[in-house]
Short mmCIF file of C-alpha atoms and ligand atoms in Angstrom, two decimals:
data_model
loop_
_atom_site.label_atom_id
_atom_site.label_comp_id
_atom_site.label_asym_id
_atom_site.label_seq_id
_atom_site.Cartn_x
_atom_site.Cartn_y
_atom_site.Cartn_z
CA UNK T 1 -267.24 -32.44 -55.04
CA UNK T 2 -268.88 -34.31 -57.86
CA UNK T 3 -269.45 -38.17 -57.49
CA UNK T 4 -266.79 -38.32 -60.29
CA UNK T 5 -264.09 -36.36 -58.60
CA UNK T 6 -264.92 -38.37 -55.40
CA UNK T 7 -264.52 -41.71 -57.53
CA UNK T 8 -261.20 -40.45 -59.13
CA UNK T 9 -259.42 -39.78 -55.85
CA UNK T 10 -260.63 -43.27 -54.43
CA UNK T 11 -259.32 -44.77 -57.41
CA UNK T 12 -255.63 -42.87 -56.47
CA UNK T 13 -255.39 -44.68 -53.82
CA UNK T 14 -253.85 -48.89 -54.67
CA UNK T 15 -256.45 -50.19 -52.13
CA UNK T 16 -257.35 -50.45 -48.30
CA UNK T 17 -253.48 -49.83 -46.26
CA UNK T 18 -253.37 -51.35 -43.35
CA UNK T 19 -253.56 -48.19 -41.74
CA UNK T 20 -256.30 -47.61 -42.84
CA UNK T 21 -258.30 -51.04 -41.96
CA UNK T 22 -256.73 -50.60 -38.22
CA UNK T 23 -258.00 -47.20 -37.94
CA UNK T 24 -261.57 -47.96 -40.05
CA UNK T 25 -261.77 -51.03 -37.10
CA UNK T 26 -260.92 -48.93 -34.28
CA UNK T 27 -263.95 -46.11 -34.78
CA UNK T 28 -265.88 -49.10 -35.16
CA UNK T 29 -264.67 -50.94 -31.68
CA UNK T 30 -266.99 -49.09 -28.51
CA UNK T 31 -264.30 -47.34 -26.32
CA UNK T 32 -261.03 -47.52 -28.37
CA UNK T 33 -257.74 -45.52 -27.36
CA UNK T 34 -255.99 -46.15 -30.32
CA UNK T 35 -253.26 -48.23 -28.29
CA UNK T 36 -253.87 -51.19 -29.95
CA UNK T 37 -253.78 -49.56 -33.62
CA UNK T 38 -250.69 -47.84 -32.77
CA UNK T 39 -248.94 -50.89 -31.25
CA UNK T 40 -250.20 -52.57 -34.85
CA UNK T 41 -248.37 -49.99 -36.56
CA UNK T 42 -245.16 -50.18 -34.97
CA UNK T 43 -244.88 -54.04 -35.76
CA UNK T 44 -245.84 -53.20 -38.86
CA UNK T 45 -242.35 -50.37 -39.06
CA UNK T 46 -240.56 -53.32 -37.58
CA UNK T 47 -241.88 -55.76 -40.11
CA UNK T 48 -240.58 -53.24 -43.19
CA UNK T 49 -237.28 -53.10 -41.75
CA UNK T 50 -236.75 -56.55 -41.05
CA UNK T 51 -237.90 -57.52 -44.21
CA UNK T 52 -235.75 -54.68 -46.27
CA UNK T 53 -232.49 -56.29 -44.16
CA UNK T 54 -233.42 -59.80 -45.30
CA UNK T 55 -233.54 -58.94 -48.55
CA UNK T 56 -230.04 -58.18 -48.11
CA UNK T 57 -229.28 -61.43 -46.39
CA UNK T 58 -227.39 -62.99 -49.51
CA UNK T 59 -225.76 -60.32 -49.64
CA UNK T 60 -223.45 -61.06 -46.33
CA UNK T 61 -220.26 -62.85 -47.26
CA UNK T 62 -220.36 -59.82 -50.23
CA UNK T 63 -220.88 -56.72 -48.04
CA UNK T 64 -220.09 -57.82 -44.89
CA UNK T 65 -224.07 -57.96 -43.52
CA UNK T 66 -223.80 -60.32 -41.60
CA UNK T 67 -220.38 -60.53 -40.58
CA UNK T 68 -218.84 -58.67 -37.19
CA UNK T 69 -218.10 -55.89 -39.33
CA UNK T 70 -219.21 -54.25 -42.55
CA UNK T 71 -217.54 -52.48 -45.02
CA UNK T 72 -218.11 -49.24 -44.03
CA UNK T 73 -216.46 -50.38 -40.28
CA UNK T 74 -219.59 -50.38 -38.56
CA UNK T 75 -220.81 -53.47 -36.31
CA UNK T 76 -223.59 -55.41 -37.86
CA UNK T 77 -225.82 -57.98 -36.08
CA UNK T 78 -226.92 -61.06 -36.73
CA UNK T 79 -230.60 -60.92 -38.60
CA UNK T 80 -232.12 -62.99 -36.01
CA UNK T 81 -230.74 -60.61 -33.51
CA UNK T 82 -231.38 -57.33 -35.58
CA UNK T 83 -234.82 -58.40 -36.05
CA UNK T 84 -235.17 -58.84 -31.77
CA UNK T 85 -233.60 -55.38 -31.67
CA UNK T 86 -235.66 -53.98 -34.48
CA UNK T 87 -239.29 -55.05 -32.91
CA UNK T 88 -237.86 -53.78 -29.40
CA UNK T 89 -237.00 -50.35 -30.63
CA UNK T 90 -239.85 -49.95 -32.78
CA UNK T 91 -242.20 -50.72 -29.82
CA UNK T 92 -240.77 -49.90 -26.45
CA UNK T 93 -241.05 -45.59 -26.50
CA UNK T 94 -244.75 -46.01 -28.02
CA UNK T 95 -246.54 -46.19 -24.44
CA UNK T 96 -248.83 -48.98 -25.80
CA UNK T 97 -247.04 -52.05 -23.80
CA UNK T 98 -245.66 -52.59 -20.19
CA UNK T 99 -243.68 -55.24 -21.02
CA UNK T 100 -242.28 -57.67 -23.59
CA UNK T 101 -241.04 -61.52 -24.71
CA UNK T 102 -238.96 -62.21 -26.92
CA UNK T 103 -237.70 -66.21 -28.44
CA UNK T 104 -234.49 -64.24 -28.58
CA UNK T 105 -234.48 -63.20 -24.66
CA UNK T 106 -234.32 -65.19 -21.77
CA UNK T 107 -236.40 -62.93 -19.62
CA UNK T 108 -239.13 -60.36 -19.95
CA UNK T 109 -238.02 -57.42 -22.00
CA UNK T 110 -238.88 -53.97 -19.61
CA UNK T 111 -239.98 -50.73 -21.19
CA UNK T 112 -236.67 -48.31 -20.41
CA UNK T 113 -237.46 -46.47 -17.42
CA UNK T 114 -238.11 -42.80 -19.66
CA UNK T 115 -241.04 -44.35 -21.80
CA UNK T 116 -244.49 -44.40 -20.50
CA UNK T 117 -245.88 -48.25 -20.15
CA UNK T 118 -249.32 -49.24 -21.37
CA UNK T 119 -252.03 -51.71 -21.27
CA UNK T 120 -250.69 -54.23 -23.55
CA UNK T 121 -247.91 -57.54 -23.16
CA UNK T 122 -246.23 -57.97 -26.66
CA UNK T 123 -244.92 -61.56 -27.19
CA UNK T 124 -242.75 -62.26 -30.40
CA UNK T 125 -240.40 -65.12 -32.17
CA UNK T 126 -238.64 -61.93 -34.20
CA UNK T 127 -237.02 -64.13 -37.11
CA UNK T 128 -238.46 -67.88 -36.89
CA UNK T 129 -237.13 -70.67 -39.21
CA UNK T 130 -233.57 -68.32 -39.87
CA UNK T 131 -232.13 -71.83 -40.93
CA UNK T 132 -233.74 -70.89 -44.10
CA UNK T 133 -231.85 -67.51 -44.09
CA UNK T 134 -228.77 -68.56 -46.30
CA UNK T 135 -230.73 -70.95 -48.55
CA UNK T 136 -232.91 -68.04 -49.88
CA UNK T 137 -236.14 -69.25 -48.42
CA UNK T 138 -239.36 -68.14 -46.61
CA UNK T 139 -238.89 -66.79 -42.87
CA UNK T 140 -241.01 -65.02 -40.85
CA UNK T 141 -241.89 -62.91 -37.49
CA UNK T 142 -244.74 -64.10 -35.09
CA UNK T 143 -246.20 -61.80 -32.82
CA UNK T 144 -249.24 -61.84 -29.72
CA UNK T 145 -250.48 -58.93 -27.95
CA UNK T 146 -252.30 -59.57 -24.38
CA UNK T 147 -253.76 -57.35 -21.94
CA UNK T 148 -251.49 -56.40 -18.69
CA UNK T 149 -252.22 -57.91 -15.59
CA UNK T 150 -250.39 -56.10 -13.52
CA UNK T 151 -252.63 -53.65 -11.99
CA UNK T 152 -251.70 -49.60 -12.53
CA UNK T 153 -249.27 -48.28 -15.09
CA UNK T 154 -245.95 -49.04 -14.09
CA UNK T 155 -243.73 -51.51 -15.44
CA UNK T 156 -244.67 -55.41 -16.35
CA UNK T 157 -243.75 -58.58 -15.58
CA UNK T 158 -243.32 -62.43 -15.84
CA UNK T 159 -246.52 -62.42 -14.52
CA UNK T 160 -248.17 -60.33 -17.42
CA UNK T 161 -246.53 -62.39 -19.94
CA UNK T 162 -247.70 -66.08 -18.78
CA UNK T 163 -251.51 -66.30 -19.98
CA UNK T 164 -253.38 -68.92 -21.95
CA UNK T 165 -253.91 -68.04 -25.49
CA UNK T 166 -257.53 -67.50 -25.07
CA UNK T 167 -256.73 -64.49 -23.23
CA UNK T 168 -255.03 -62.98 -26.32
CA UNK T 169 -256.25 -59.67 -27.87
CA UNK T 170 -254.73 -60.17 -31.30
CA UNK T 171 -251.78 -62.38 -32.62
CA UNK T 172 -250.01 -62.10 -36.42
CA UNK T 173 -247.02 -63.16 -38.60
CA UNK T 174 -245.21 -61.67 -41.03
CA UNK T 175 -243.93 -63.50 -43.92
CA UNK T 176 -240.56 -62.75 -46.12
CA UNK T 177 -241.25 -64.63 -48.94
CA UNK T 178 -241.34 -64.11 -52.73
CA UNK T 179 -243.87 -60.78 -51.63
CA UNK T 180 -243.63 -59.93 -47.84
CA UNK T 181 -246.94 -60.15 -45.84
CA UNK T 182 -248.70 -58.99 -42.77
CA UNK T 183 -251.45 -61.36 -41.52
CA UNK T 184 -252.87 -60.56 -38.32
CA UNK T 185 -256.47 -61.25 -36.15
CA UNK T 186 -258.44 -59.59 -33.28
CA UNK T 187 -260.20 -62.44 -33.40
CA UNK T 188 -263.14 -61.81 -35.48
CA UNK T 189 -261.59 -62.69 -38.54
CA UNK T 190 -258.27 -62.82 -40.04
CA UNK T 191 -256.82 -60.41 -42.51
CA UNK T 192 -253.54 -60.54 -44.74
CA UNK T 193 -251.74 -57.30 -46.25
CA UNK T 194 -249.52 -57.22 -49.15
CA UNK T 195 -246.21 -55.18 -49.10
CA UNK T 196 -245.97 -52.69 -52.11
CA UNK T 197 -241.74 -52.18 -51.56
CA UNK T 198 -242.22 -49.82 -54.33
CA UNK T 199 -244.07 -47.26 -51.71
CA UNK T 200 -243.59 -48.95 -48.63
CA UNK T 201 -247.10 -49.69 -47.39
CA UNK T 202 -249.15 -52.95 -46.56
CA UNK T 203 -252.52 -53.18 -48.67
CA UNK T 204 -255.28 -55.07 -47.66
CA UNK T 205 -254.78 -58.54 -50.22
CA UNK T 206 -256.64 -60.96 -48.40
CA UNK T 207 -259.73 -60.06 -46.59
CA UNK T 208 -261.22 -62.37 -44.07
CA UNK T 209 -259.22 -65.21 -44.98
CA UNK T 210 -260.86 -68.45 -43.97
CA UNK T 211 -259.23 -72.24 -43.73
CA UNK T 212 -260.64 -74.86 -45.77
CA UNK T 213 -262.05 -77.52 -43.40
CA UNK T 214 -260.22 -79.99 -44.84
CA UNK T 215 -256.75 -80.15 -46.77
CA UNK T 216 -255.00 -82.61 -49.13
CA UNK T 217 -251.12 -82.23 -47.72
CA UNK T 218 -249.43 -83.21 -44.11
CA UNK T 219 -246.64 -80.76 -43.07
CA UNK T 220 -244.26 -82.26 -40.66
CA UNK T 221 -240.71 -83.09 -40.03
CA UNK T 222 -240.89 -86.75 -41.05
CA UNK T 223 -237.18 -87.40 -40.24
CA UNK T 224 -238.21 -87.99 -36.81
CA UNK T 225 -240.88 -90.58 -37.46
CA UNK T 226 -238.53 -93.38 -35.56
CA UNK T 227 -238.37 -91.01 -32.55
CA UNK T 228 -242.17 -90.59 -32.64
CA UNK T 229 -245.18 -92.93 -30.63
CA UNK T 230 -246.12 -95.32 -32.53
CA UNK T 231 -250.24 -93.55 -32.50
CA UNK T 232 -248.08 -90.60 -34.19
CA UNK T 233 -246.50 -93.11 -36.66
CA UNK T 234 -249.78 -94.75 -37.40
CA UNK T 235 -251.90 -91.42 -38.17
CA UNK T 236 -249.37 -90.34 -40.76
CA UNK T 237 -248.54 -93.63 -42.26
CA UNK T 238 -252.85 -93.15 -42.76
CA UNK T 239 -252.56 -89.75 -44.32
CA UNK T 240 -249.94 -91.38 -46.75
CA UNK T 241 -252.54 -94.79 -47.56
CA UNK T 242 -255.52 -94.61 -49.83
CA UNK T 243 -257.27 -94.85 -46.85
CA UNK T 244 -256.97 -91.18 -45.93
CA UNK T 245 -260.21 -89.28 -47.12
CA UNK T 246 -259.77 -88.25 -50.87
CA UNK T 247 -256.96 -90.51 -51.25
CA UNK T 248 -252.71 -90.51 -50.36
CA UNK T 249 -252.47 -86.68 -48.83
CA UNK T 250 -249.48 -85.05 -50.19
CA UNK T 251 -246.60 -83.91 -48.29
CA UNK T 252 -245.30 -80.42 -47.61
CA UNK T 253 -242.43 -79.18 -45.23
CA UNK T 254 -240.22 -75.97 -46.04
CA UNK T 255 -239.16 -75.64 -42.19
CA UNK T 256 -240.29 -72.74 -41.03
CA UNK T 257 -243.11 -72.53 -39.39
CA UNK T 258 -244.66 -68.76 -40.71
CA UNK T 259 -244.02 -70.53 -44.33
CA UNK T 260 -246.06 -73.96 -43.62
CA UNK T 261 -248.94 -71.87 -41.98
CA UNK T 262 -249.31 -69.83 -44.27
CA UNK T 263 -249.82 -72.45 -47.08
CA UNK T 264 -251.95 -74.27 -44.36
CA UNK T 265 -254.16 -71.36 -44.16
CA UNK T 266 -254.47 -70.58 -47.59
CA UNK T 267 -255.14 -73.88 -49.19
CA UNK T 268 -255.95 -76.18 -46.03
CA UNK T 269 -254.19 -79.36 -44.89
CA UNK T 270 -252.34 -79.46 -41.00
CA UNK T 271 -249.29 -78.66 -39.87
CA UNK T 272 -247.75 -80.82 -36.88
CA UNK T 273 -245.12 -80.66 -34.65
CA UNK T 274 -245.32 -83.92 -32.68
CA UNK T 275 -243.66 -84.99 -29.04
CA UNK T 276 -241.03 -87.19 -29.74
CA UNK T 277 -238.54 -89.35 -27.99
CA UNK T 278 -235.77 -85.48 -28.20
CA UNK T 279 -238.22 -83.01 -27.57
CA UNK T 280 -240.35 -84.87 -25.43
CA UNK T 281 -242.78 -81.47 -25.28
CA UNK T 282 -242.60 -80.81 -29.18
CA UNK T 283 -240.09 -78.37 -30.09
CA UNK T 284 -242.32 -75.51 -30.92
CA UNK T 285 -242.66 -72.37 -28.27
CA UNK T 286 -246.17 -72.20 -26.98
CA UNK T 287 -245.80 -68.33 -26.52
CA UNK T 288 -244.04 -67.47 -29.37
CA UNK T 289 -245.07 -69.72 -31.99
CA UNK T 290 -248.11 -72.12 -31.37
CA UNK T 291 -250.52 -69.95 -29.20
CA UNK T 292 -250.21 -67.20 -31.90
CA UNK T 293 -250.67 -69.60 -34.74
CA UNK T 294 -253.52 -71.33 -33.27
CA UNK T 295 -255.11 -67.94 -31.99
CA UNK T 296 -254.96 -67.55 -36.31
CA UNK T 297 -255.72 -70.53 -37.67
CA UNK T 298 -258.54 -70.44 -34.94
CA UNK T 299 -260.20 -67.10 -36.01
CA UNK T 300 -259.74 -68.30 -39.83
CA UNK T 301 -261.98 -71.56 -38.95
CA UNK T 302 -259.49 -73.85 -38.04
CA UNK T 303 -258.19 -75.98 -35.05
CA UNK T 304 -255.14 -76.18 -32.77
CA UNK T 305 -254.13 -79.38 -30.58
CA UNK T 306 -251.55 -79.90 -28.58
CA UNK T 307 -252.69 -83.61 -28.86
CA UNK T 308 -254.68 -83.21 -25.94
CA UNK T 309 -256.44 -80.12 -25.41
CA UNK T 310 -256.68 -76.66 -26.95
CA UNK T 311 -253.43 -74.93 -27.52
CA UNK T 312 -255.39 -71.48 -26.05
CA UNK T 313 -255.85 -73.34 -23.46
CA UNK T 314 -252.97 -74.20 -22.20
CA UNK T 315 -251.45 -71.46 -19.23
CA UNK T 316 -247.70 -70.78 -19.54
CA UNK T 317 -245.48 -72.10 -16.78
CA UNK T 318 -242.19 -70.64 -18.20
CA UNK T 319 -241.67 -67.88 -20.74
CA UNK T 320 -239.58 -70.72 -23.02
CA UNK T 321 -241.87 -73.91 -22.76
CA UNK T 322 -242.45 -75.91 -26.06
CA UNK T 323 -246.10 -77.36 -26.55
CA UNK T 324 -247.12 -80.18 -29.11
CA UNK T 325 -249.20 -78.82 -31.91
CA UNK T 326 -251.42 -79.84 -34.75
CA UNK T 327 -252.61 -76.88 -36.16
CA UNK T 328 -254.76 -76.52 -39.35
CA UNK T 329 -258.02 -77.49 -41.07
CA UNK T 330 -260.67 -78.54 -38.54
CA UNK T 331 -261.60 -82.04 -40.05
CA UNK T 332 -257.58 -82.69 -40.31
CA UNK T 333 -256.57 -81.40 -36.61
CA UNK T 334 -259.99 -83.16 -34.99
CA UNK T 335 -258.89 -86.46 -37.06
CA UNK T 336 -255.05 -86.37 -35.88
CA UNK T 337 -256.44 -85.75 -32.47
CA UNK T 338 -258.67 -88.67 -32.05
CA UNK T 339 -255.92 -91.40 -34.05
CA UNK T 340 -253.05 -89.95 -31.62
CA UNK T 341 -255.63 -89.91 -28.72
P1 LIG Z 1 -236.51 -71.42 -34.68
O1 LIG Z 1 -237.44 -70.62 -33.85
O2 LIG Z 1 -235.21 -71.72 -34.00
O3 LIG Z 1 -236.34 -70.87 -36.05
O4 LIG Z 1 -237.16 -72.89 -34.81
C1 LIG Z 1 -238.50 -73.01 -35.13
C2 LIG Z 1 -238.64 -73.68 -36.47
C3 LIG Z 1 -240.03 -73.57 -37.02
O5 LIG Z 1 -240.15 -72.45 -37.84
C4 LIG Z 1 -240.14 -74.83 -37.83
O6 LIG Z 1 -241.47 -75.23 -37.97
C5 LIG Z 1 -239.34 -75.81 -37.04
O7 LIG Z 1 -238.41 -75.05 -36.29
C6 LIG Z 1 -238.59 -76.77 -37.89
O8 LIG Z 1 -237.92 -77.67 -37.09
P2 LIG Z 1 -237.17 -78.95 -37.71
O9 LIG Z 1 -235.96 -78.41 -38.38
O10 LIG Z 1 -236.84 -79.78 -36.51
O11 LIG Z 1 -238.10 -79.63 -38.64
MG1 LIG Z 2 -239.04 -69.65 -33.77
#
């Protein structure tokens, strides 16, 4: 084949799929199964068919989507709930995990007895922010995978499923937005995918995304600032002053967390979640939502607080517990850290 030819059938293809990059990665990672890449790929079939059913979400009062029944008399789920069962069955037969966690589930998630179990723990918030569902904005699925602790290959446990974020092997999100997304991070770097619906298939869009290391906007619920400490109260009424470095920040907040991280990443800025005198451990999960974020954010050159420490570092007591976080640009976290201190 001619260097022409060769050139040609590159050009055929619209870029890197994320196929591709996982498998290009894994011949370059000493001693890879594949396990990982095919777990990757499974969230990734998950991620296509949650995101083809939200699509359809304003659809529900027309066709029945979202109701008990659907015009064609079959049950239909709630999204939140079909996006718990989608990840579940698109995972659980692949012999890549032992065990699972869902936001959605009270308690570990086992593989069914007739699958094989692997070497990985998959964590996962399958639909987070779905309060934006019927007012036609962003949403998103958070995922974390971890290495089993349990030792042999049967099933996993609780056990498996409690471990500090700095144990984690790779975290992502997906994003349903005005394109859908698929960010995710080994660690070494952080790399976003586009969604072509047209064919189906994630390209590579946004290679080795990094974090500004600082931001001009403050995303947090700022309805709750009379629940709040007053060192909370006092570092945001700074960001807001002409004080704060560069001037007033500006302030951004659609609700859902995949949405105001992924701004955060892209252009810089933090995103908090404060304690406050309701949710007197934040509201945020640490296992679903703030270890994988800050595993992310993290890998892109950023930082992640609980207020007092390093979100990785904090080891799970319970499968459900909320954290604090301030999560974002380094100069921003390490600045709300030391005023909230
Ligand atoms: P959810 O998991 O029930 O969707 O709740 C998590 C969401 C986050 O996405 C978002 O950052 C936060 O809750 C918003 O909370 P609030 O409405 O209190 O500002
Ligand atoms: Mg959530």
């Amino acid at each position: 084949m001619t260097s022409s030819t060769l050139d040609v059938r590159m050009a055929a293809l619209p870029g890197t799929t994320l196929e591709r990059h996982i498998l290009d990665r894994q011949r370059r990672a000493p001693g890879a199964t594949g396990n990982f890449s095919g777990l990757l790929q499974q969230i990734a079939l998950a991620a296509k068919i949650i995101g083809s059913r939200v699509r359809k979400a304003g659809l529900a009062g027309v066709l029945g989507l979202t109701g008990d029944v659907n015009v064609q008399g079959e049950r239909v789920q709630k999204l939140d709930v079909f996006a718990n069962n989608t990840m579940v069955s698109c995972v659980e037969a692949g012999g890549h995990v032992c065990v699972m966690g869902s936001e959605e589930v009270a308690d570990p998630i086992p593989v069914p007895p007739e699958y094989p179990k692997g070497k990985y723990v998959l964590l996962f918030d399958p639909l987070d922010g779905s309060g934006n569902i019927d007012i036609n904005a962003s949403i998103g699925s958070i995922f974390s995978v971890y290495r089993r602790l349990t030792p042999g290959q049967g099933p996993g446990g609780l056990r498996d499923c409690l471990q500090p974020g700095r144990d984690m092997v790779a975290a992502g999100y997906v994003i349903y937005g005005s394109s859908n997304m698929l960010v995710y991070s080994t660690g070494g770097g952080v790399y976003g995918f586009t969604l072509d619906p047209s064919i189906g298939e994630f390209f590579l869009s946004h290679d080795n995304m990094r974090i500004p290391t600082r931001g001009r906007t403050y995303s947090v619920n700022e309805g709750n600032y009379h629940k709040w400490s007053p060192s909370v109260q006092g570092w945001v009424d700074w960001l807001k002053s002409p004080e704060a470095p560069g001037g007033a920040y500006s302030h951004r907040y659609i609700g859902a967390m995949v949405a105001d991280l992924h701004r955060t990443l892209l252009r810089g800025g933090i995103f908090a979640y404060p304690a406050d005198e309701k949710n007197r451990s934040g509201k945020l999960r640490l296992l679903y939502e703030a270890a994988p974020f800050a595993f992310i954010i993290e890998a892109a050159g950023g930082a992640a607080s609980t207020g007092s420490g390093r979100v990785l570092d904090v080891t799970p007591e319970a499968l459900h517990q909320r954290v604090p976080v301030f999560v974002g640009s380094a100069e921003d976290v390490d600045e709300a850290t030391r005023m909230i201190a």
